[in-house]
Coordinates of C-alpha atoms (C1' of nucleotides) in Angstrom, one line a residue:
Chain A
X1 CA 203.0 17.6 53.0
X2 CA 202.7 21.1 51.8
X3 CA 204.0 22.5 48.7
X4 CA 207.8 23.0 48.4
X5 CA 208.3 26.6 48.7
X6 CA 210.5 27.5 45.8
X7 CA 210.0 31.3 46.3
X8 CA 212.8 33.8 46.4
X9 CA 213.9 34.7 49.8
X10 CA 213.5 38.6 49.0
X11 CA 209.6 38.1 48.8
X12 CA 209.6 36.1 51.9
X13 CA 211.4 38.8 53.5
X14 CA 209.3 41.6 51.9
X15 CA 205.8 39.7 53.2
X16 CA 207.3 39.5 56.7
X17 CA 208.0 43.2 56.5
X18 CA 204.6 43.9 55.1
X19 CA 203.3 41.7 58.2
X20 CA 205.1 44.0 60.9
X21 CA 203.6 47.1 59.2
X22 CA 200.1 45.7 59.3
X23 CA 200.5 44.5 62.7
X24 CA 201.8 47.9 63.9
X25 CA 205.2 46.9 64.9
X26 CA 206.6 49.4 62.3
X27 CA 204.4 52.1 62.5
X28 CA 203.8 54.8 60.1
X29 CA 206.9 57.0 59.3
X30 CA 209.1 54.6 61.1
X31 CA 212.4 53.9 60.5
X32 CA 213.2 50.3 59.4
X33 CA 216.2 49.2 60.9
X34 CA 218.3 46.8 58.4
X35 CA 220.5 45.3 60.9
X36 CA 217.8 44.6 63.3
X37 CA 215.6 43.1 60.9
X38 CA 218.3 41.1 59.5
X39 CA 219.2 39.5 63.0
X40 CA 215.2 39.2 63.4
X41 CA 215.0 37.2 60.1
X42 CA 218.5 35.6 60.1
X43 CA 218.9 36.9 56.7
X44 CA 221.8 39.1 55.5
X45 CA 221.3 42.4 54.4
X46 CA 221.1 41.6 50.4
X47 CA 218.0 40.0 50.3
X48 CA 216.7 42.5 52.6
X49 CA 217.4 45.3 50.9
X50 CA 216.0 43.8 47.7
X51 CA 212.8 43.5 49.5
X52 CA 213.1 46.9 50.8
X53 CA 213.3 48.3 47.0
X54 CA 210.6 45.9 46.0
X55 CA 208.4 47.3 48.7
X56 CA 209.3 50.8 47.4
X57 CA 208.3 50.1 44.2
X58 CA 204.9 48.7 45.7
X59 CA 204.3 52.1 47.8
X60 CA 204.6 50.4 51.0
X61 CA 207.9 51.9 51.9
X62 CA 209.8 54.8 51.1
X63 CA 213.4 55.4 50.0
X64 CA 215.7 57.9 51.3
X65 CA 219.0 58.1 49.5
X66 CA 221.7 57.5 51.9
X67 CA 219.3 57.9 54.9
X68 CA 217.7 54.2 55.1
X69 CA 214.2 53.2 54.4
X70 CA 210.9 54.1 56.1
X71 CA 207.6 53.1 56.4
X72 CA 205.6 55.2 54.0
X73 CA 203.2 58.0 55.7
X74 CA 199.7 57.7 54.6
X75 CA 197.8 61.0 54.4
X76 CA 194.2 61.2 54.2
X77 CA 194.6 62.5 50.6
X78 CA 196.6 59.2 49.8
X79 CA 194.0 57.0 51.1
X80 CA 191.0 58.8 49.6
X81 CA 192.8 58.5 46.3
X82 CA 193.4 54.9 46.8
X83 CA 189.9 54.1 47.6
X84 CA 188.9 56.2 44.2
X85 CA 190.9 54.3 42.3
X86 CA 190.0 50.9 43.8
X87 CA 186.6 52.0 43.2
X88 CA 187.1 52.5 39.6
X89 CA 189.0 49.0 39.5
X90 CA 186.1 47.4 41.1
X91 CA 183.7 49.1 38.6
X92 CA 185.6 47.7 35.8
X93 CA 186.1 44.6 37.2
X94 CA 182.0 44.4 37.7
X95 CA 181.8 45.2 33.8
X96 CA 184.0 42.5 32.9
X97 CA 182.7 40.1 35.2
X98 CA 179.6 40.4 33.6
X99 CA 181.1 39.7 30.1
X100 CA 183.3 36.9 31.3
X101 CA 181.8 35.2 34.2
X102 CA 181.2 31.7 34.1
X103 CA 177.9 29.8 35.5
X104 CA 180.1 28.2 38.3
X105 CA 181.4 31.2 39.3
X106 CA 178.1 32.8 39.5
X107 CA 176.7 30.0 41.6
X108 CA 179.7 30.5 44.0
X109 CA 178.9 34.0 44.5
X110 CA 175.5 33.7 45.0
X111 CA 176.3 30.9 47.9
X112 CA 178.7 33.4 49.5
X113 CA 175.8 35.9 49.4
X114 CA 173.4 33.8 51.2
X115 CA 175.8 33.3 53.8
X116 CA 176.6 37.0 53.9
X117 CA 172.8 37.5 54.6
X118 CA 172.6 34.9 57.2
X119 CA 175.6 36.8 59.0
X120 CA 174.1 39.8 58.5
X121 CA 170.7 38.7 60.5
X122 CA 172.6 37.2 62.9
X123 CA 174.8 40.3 63.4
X124 CA 178.0 38.2 63.0
X125 CA 180.2 41.2 62.1
X126 CA 183.5 39.6 61.7
X127 CA 182.0 36.6 59.7
X128 CA 180.2 39.0 57.8
X129 CA 183.6 40.9 56.9
X130 CA 184.9 38.0 55.9
X131 CA 182.5 37.0 53.3
X132 CA 181.8 40.5 52.1
X133 CA 186.0 40.2 51.4
X134 CA 185.3 36.9 49.6
X135 CA 182.6 38.0 47.5
X136 CA 184.8 41.1 46.2
X137 CA 187.4 38.9 45.6
X138 CA 184.9 36.5 43.8
X139 CA 184.1 39.6 41.5
X140 CA 187.8 40.6 40.9
X141 CA 188.4 37.2 39.8
X142 CA 185.7 36.7 37.6
X143 CA 187.1 39.8 35.6
X144 CA 189.5 37.3 34.4
X145 CA 191.8 40.3 34.0
X146 CA 195.4 39.4 35.7
X147 CA 196.6 42.8 35.5
X148 CA 193.3 44.3 37.4
X149 CA 193.7 41.6 39.8
X150 CA 197.5 42.3 40.6
X151 CA 196.9 46.2 40.6
X152 CA 193.8 45.8 43.2
X153 CA 195.7 43.9 45.3
X154 CA 198.5 45.9 45.5
X155 CA 196.4 48.8 46.4
X156 CA 194.5 47.2 48.8
X157 CA 197.9 46.0 50.4
X158 CA 198.9 49.5 50.7
X159 CA 195.8 50.5 52.8
X160 CA 195.7 47.4 54.7
X161 CA 197.1 49.2 58.0
X162 CA 193.7 51.7 58.1
X163 CA 191.5 50.3 60.5
X164 CA 188.1 50.5 60.4
X165 CA 186.0 51.7 62.9
X166 CA 183.9 49.1 64.8
X167 CA 181.0 51.4 65.4
X168 CA 179.7 50.4 62.1
X169 CA 176.0 51.8 62.4
X170 CA 172.9 49.9 61.7
X171 CA 172.3 52.2 58.7
X172 CA 175.5 51.5 57.2
X173 CA 175.3 48.1 57.4
X174 CA 171.7 47.8 55.8
X175 CA 173.0 49.9 53.1
X176 CA 175.8 47.7 52.2
X177 CA 173.4 44.6 52.5
X178 CA 171.0 46.4 50.0
X179 CA 174.2 47.1 48.0
X180 CA 174.8 43.6 47.8
X181 CA 171.5 42.6 46.9
X182 CA 171.4 44.9 43.8
X183 CA 175.1 43.6 42.8
X184 CA 173.7 40.0 42.8
X185 CA 170.8 41.2 40.8
X186 CA 173.0 43.0 38.7
X187 CA 175.3 39.9 37.9
X188 CA 172.6 37.8 37.4
X189 CA 171.0 40.0 34.6
X190 CA 174.8 40.2 33.4
X191 CA 174.2 44.1 33.4
X192 CA 177.9 45.3 33.5
X193 CA 177.1 49.0 33.4
X194 CA 175.0 48.7 36.5
X195 CA 177.2 46.5 38.5
X196 CA 180.2 48.6 37.7
X197 CA 178.2 51.7 39.2
X198 CA 177.3 49.8 42.2
X199 CA 180.4 48.7 42.9
X200 CA 182.0 52.4 42.9
X201 CA 179.5 53.8 45.1
X202 CA 179.8 50.7 47.4
X203 CA 183.5 51.2 48.3
X204 CA 183.1 55.1 48.9
X205 CA 180.8 54.1 51.8
X206 CA 183.2 51.8 53.0
X207 CA 185.8 54.8 53.3
X208 CA 183.1 56.8 55.4
X209 CA 183.3 54.0 57.9
X210 CA 187.1 54.0 58.0
X211 CA 188.5 55.4 61.2
X212 CA 192.0 57.0 59.9
X213 CA 194.1 55.8 62.8
X214 CA 198.0 55.9 61.4
X215 CA 196.7 58.5 58.9
X216 CA 198.0 61.8 58.9
X217 CA 196.6 64.8 57.7
X218 CA 198.1 66.2 54.4
X219 CA 199.0 69.4 56.2
X220 CA 200.9 67.8 59.2
X221 CA 203.4 66.0 57.2
X222 CA 206.5 64.6 58.9
Chain B
X1 CA 221.8 74.9 37.1
X2 CA 219.9 71.6 37.3
X3 CA 218.9 70.1 40.6
X4 CA 221.4 67.4 41.7
X5 CA 219.9 64.1 41.3
X6 CA 220.6 62.2 44.2
X7 CA 218.9 59.0 42.4
X8 CA 219.9 55.5 43.4
X9 CA 221.7 53.4 41.1
X10 CA 219.4 50.7 41.1
X11 CA 217.0 52.8 39.6
X12 CA 219.4 54.0 37.2
X13 CA 220.3 50.6 36.1
X14 CA 216.4 49.8 35.9
X15 CA 215.6 52.7 33.3
X16 CA 218.3 51.8 31.4
X17 CA 217.4 48.1 30.9
X18 CA 213.9 49.4 29.9
X19 CA 215.3 51.5 27.4
X20 CA 216.7 48.3 26.2
X21 CA 213.7 46.3 26.2
X22 CA 211.8 49.3 24.4
X23 CA 214.5 49.7 21.7
X24 CA 213.9 45.9 21.1
X25 CA 217.7 45.1 21.9
X26 CA 216.4 42.6 24.6
X27 CA 213.4 41.0 22.7
X28 CA 210.4 39.7 24.4
X29 CA 211.2 36.3 26.2
X30 CA 214.7 37.3 25.7
X31 CA 216.9 36.0 29.1
X32 CA 218.8 39.2 30.4
X33 CA 222.2 38.4 30.9
X34 CA 223.5 39.7 34.0
X35 CA 227.3 39.8 33.5
X36 CA 227.1 41.2 30.3
X37 CA 224.8 44.0 31.8
X38 CA 227.2 44.6 34.6
X39 CA 230.0 45.1 32.2
X40 CA 228.1 47.1 29.9
X41 CA 226.7 49.6 32.8
X42 CA 229.7 49.3 34.3
X43 CA 228.0 48.2 37.8
X44 CA 228.4 45.1 39.9
X45 CA 225.8 42.6 40.0
X46 CA 224.1 44.0 43.1
X47 CA 222.4 46.9 41.8
X48 CA 221.5 45.2 38.8
X49 CA 219.7 42.2 40.6
X50 CA 218.0 44.9 42.5
X51 CA 216.6 46.6 39.5
X52 CA 215.5 43.4 38.1
X53 CA 213.7 42.7 41.0
X54 CA 212.1 46.0 40.8
X55 CA 211.1 45.6 37.4
X56 CA 209.9 42.3 38.0
X57 CA 207.5 43.9 40.7
X58 CA 206.5 46.6 37.9
X59 CA 205.8 43.6 35.9
X60 CA 208.5 44.3 32.8
X61 CA 210.5 41.3 33.7
X62 CA 209.9 37.7 34.9
X63 CA 211.9 36.3 37.5
X64 CA 212.4 32.4 37.5
X65 CA 214.0 31.1 40.5
X66 CA 217.8 29.8 40.1
X67 CA 217.2 30.5 36.4
X68 CA 217.5 33.8 35.9
X69 CA 215.5 36.8 34.4
X70 CA 213.7 37.3 31.1
X71 CA 211.8 39.9 29.3
X72 CA 208.2 39.3 30.2
X73 CA 206.5 38.0 27.1
X74 CA 203.4 40.0 26.1
X75 CA 200.4 37.7 25.1
X76 CA 197.7 39.5 23.2
X77 CA 195.3 38.6 26.5
X78 CA 197.6 40.8 28.6
X79 CA 197.6 43.6 26.4
X80 CA 193.9 43.8 25.8
X81 CA 193.6 43.5 29.9
X82 CA 196.1 46.0 30.0
X83 CA 194.1 48.6 27.6
X84 CA 191.0 47.8 29.7
X85 CA 192.5 48.7 32.6
X86 CA 194.3 51.9 31.3
X87 CA 190.9 52.6 30.0
X88 CA 189.0 52.5 33.3
X89 CA 192.2 54.8 34.7
X90 CA 191.5 57.3 32.2
X91 CA 187.9 57.2 32.9
X92 CA 188.3 58.1 36.4
X93 CA 191.2 60.5 35.8
X94 CA 188.4 62.4 33.6
X95 CA 185.8 62.3 36.2
X96 CA 188.4 63.7 38.9
X97 CA 189.7 66.0 36.4
X98 CA 186.2 67.4 36.0
X99 CA 186.1 67.9 39.9
X100 CA 189.8 69.4 40.5
X101 CA 190.8 70.9 37.6
X102 CA 191.9 74.4 37.6
X103 CA 191.5 77.2 35.1
X104 CA 194.7 77.3 34.0
X105 CA 195.1 73.5 33.3
X106 CA 191.9 73.8 31.5
X107 CA 193.7 76.6 29.2
X108 CA 196.8 74.8 28.9
X109 CA 194.7 71.6 27.7
X110 CA 192.6 73.9 25.4
X111 CA 195.8 75.4 23.8
X112 CA 197.3 71.7 23.1
X113 CA 194.0 70.8 21.5
X114 CA 194.4 73.7 19.2
X115 CA 197.9 72.4 18.2
X116 CA 196.5 69.0 17.8
X117 CA 193.8 70.5 15.3
X118 CA 196.7 72.4 13.3
X119 CA 198.8 68.9 13.3
X120 CA 195.7 67.1 12.2
X121 CA 194.9 69.2 9.3
X122 CA 198.2 69.5 8.0
X123 CA 198.7 65.7 8.7
X124 CA 201.5 65.9 10.8
X125 CA 201.0 62.5 12.3
X126 CA 204.1 62.6 14.6
X127 CA 203.6 65.7 15.9
X128 CA 200.0 64.8 16.1
X129 CA 200.9 61.8 18.2
X130 CA 203.1 63.9 20.6
X131 CA 200.5 66.5 21.2
X132 CA 197.9 63.7 21.6
X133 CA 200.0 62.0 24.4
X134 CA 200.7 65.7 26.1
X135 CA 196.9 66.0 26.2
X136 CA 196.3 62.6 27.8
X137 CA 199.0 63.5 30.1
X138 CA 197.5 66.9 30.9
X139 CA 194.2 65.2 31.9
X140 CA 195.5 62.5 34.1
X141 CA 197.4 65.3 35.8
X142 CA 194.2 67.2 36.6
X143 CA 192.9 64.4 38.2
X144 CA 195.5 65.5 41.1
X145 CA 195.3 61.7 42.3
X146 CA 199.2 60.6 42.6
X147 CA 198.4 56.8 42.9
X148 CA 196.5 57.1 39.6
X149 CA 199.3 58.9 37.8
X150 CA 201.7 56.2 39.3
X151 CA 199.6 53.0 38.4
X152 CA 198.8 54.5 35.0
X153 CA 202.4 55.2 34.2
X154 CA 203.4 51.6 35.2
X155 CA 200.7 50.2 32.9
X156 CA 201.8 52.1 30.0
X157 CA 205.5 51.4 30.4
X158 CA 204.4 47.7 30.6
X159 CA 202.8 48.1 27.0
X160 CA 205.3 50.9 25.6
X161 CA 207.1 48.1 23.4
X162 CA 203.9 47.3 21.3
X163 CA 204.3 49.2 18.2
X164 CA 201.2 50.7 16.5
X165 CA 200.6 50.3 13.0
X166 CA 201.7 53.3 10.9
X167 CA 198.6 52.7 8.8
X168 CA 196.2 54.8 10.7
X169 CA 193.5 55.2 8.2
X170 CA 191.7 58.6 7.8
X171 CA 188.6 57.4 9.3
X172 CA 190.3 56.5 12.4
X173 CA 192.0 59.7 12.9
X174 CA 189.2 61.3 12.2
X175 CA 187.0 59.5 14.9
X176 CA 190.0 60.2 17.2
X177 CA 189.7 64.1 16.6
X178 CA 186.1 64.1 17.1
X179 CA 187.0 62.4 20.2
X180 CA 189.1 64.9 21.2
X181 CA 186.6 67.7 20.2
X182 CA 183.8 66.0 22.8
X183 CA 186.6 65.7 25.6
X184 CA 187.1 69.3 25.5
X185 CA 183.7 70.1 25.2
X186 CA 182.7 67.9 28.4
X187 CA 186.1 69.4 30.1
X188 CA 184.7 72.8 30.1
X189 CA 181.4 72.1 30.8
X190 CA 182.8 69.9 33.6
X191 CA 180.8 67.0 33.1
X192 CA 182.8 64.0 34.6
X193 CA 180.7 61.4 33.7
X194 CA 180.5 62.2 30.0
X195 CA 184.3 62.9 29.9
X196 CA 185.1 59.5 31.4
X197 CA 182.8 57.4 28.9
X198 CA 184.9 59.2 26.0
X199 CA 188.1 58.6 27.3
X200 CA 187.3 54.9 27.7
X201 CA 185.8 54.3 24.6
X202 CA 188.6 56.5 22.8
X203 CA 191.3 54.1 24.1
X204 CA 189.5 51.0 23.1
X205 CA 189.9 52.6 19.7
X206 CA 193.5 52.8 19.9
X207 CA 194.2 49.2 20.5
X208 CA 192.6 48.5 17.2
X209 CA 195.0 50.5 15.8
X210 CA 197.7 48.4 17.6
X211 CA 199.4 46.1 15.4
X212 CA 200.5 43.4 17.8
X213 CA 204.5 43.1 17.0
X214 CA 206.3 41.3 19.9
X215 CA 202.8 40.1 20.8
X216 CA 202.5 36.4 21.1
X217 CA 199.3 34.6 20.9
X218 CA 198.0 33.1 24.0
X219 CA 198.1 29.6 23.0
X220 CA 201.5 29.6 21.9
X221 CA 203.5 30.6 25.0
X222 CA 206.8 30.0 25.5
Chain C
dG1 C1' 225.3 77.8 78.7
dG2 C1' 224.9 77.3 73.9
dA3 C1' 226.5 76.8 69.2
dA4 C1' 230.3 75.4 66.1
dT5 C1' 233.7 72.4 64.8
dG6 C1' 235.9 67.8 64.3
dA7 C1' 236.3 63.2 65.4
dA8 C1' 234.5 58.5 66.5
dT9 C1' 230.5 55.2 65.3
dT10 C1' 227.2 53.9 62.9
dT11 C1' 224.6 53.2 58.7
dT12 C1' 224.2 52.9 53.7
dG13 C1' 225.6 51.6 48.9
dA14 C1' 227.9 48.9 45.9
dA15 C1' 231.5 45.4 45.0
dT16 C1' 233.3 41.2 46.0
dT17 C1' 233.6 36.5 47.6
dC18 C1' 231.4 32.1 48.2
dA19 C1' 228.2 28.0 48.0
dT20 C1' 224.8 25.7 45.2
dA21 C1' 221.8 25.0 41.4
dA22 C1' 221.8 24.6 36.7
dT23 C1' 223.3 23.9 32.4
dA24 C1' 226.9 22.3 29.1
dA25 C1' 230.1 19.0 27.7
dC26 C1' 232.0 15.0 27.9
dT27 C1' 232.3 10.0 28.7
dT28 C1' 230.9 5.5 29.1
dT29 C1' 227.9 2.1 27.8
dG30 C1' 224.4 -0.6 25.5
Chain D
dC1 C1' 225.2 6.1 17.3
dA2 C1' 222.1 7.0 20.8
dA3 C1' 220.9 7.3 25.7
dA4 C1' 222.4 7.6 30.3
dG5 C1' 225.5 8.8 33.4
dT6 C1' 229.3 11.8 35.1
dT7 C1' 232.0 15.7 35.0
dA8 C1' 233.3 20.6 34.2
dT9 C1' 231.3 25.2 33.6
dT10 C1' 228.7 28.6 34.1
dA11 C1' 225.0 31.2 36.5
dT12 C1' 222.4 32.3 40.2
dG13 C1' 221.4 33.4 45.2
dA14 C1' 223.0 35.1 49.4
dA15 C1' 226.7 36.3 52.6
dT16 C1' 230.7 39.3 53.6
dT17 C1' 233.5 42.9 52.6
dC18 C1' 235.0 47.5 51.9
dA19 C1' 234.2 52.4 50.7
dA20 C1' 231.4 56.3 51.3
dA21 C1' 227.7 59.3 53.8
dA22 C1' 225.1 60.2 57.6
dT23 C1' 224.8 60.5 62.4
dT24 C1' 226.4 60.9 67.0
dC25 C1' 229.3 62.6 70.6
dA26 C1' 232.7 64.7 72.8
dT27 C1' 235.4 69.1 72.6
dT28 C1' 236.1 74.1 72.2
dC29 C1' 235.2 78.5 71.8
dC30 C1' 232.2 82.6 72.3

DNA sequence: GGAATGAATTTTGAATTCATAATAACTTTG
DNA sequence: CAAAGTTATTATGAATTCAAAATTCATTCC
């Protein structure tokens, strides 16, 4: 039996709105129709409006006074800025992880890394992506810094709707795997400075393969 | 004539609650009395509760389902974690600033630095603190990374209620001024890596002089 | 035909109301 | 008198209501 959901209604609504945005049902710049979503979710306007306010403070939604909420437009600059930030946070996470990581956590990550290599050899891209994410989450978690985790997941939520191009070239992929090899090595040696550096650079590669759907160029803002 | 502020009521309320927290009128861990604040601010519960939800997502307030809001307790670990994060962000800001800063911005910061030195020589601590803050804000702004600014100011808001000990020793003070000298030098040479490093270390010094009033040790959590 | 003006409609912002959960106060009983 | 149970009170969560602002639509006038 699943755990009793004592969550707040507004958070539930917020998450469902985020889903709609991620799924693209609410597109970048779209107006968010209060009444319609209320009917759809079967809630009154009160929790829905609370959700919108929280989403605005989280950066996914824009609130125009007396003119409702809309899905925040992502500009190319915003995405780049966000990636810079995430890179810095991953870098810090790497440094902290090397200080605080437990043997158990290190073993878990190494196991994930083995899986990663397997998926790379078999050219199983979706599986590779999933394990890749798990490894990065593992390092973040190993930093044992709650505020860092929170901030990272907020940033990552903001750019979730950016779709990555499927044409991840072999060269990119190989580079990524080499990065991961180096990460594990640095982690093993608990070389925080180095792990931090690798993680920073690693992320900037990821940006290069991002195909910026839904992302508007800075000059043509709505 | 100043621009008409068409701000949302909930944001107004949120800021006033933050003031109460900062002023210590609402202490760490205190329950936040809805009805009382409504009367005090002359608003209904709707905008007040919206404000609380936003403050919760910003990390200043804690929401217990069916049991109201309270001022989030700061543990020593949380403050340390937050300072680590702010250090990383300042470091990134330094790197980015060296890439993007304009000549005008650099001139402004150098002027502030001259003021800082003056206040140091005259032992004007409050003025020194103010100019110090302006310099750091200047570097942050010179990064030209909106998301970074937003995150940093959120973090800084969270730890605003931590009071710094007045007994800033001469040694600390001198070290801080030397750091600032090095910063300006790195900025002038646009040596991002170096400026980043200085900023990171600089902040960790600040933490050492923080006397942790209102901060609860991790073991004795409420 | 098109811009401008002024209702009618819709949408938003905020107060109020209502139902339910939590807390406090009061019995009752051992 | 203390512990357990019961009722009263208060606080919270969410729906509803009401007022103000924005938008739409029709009409007038050039």
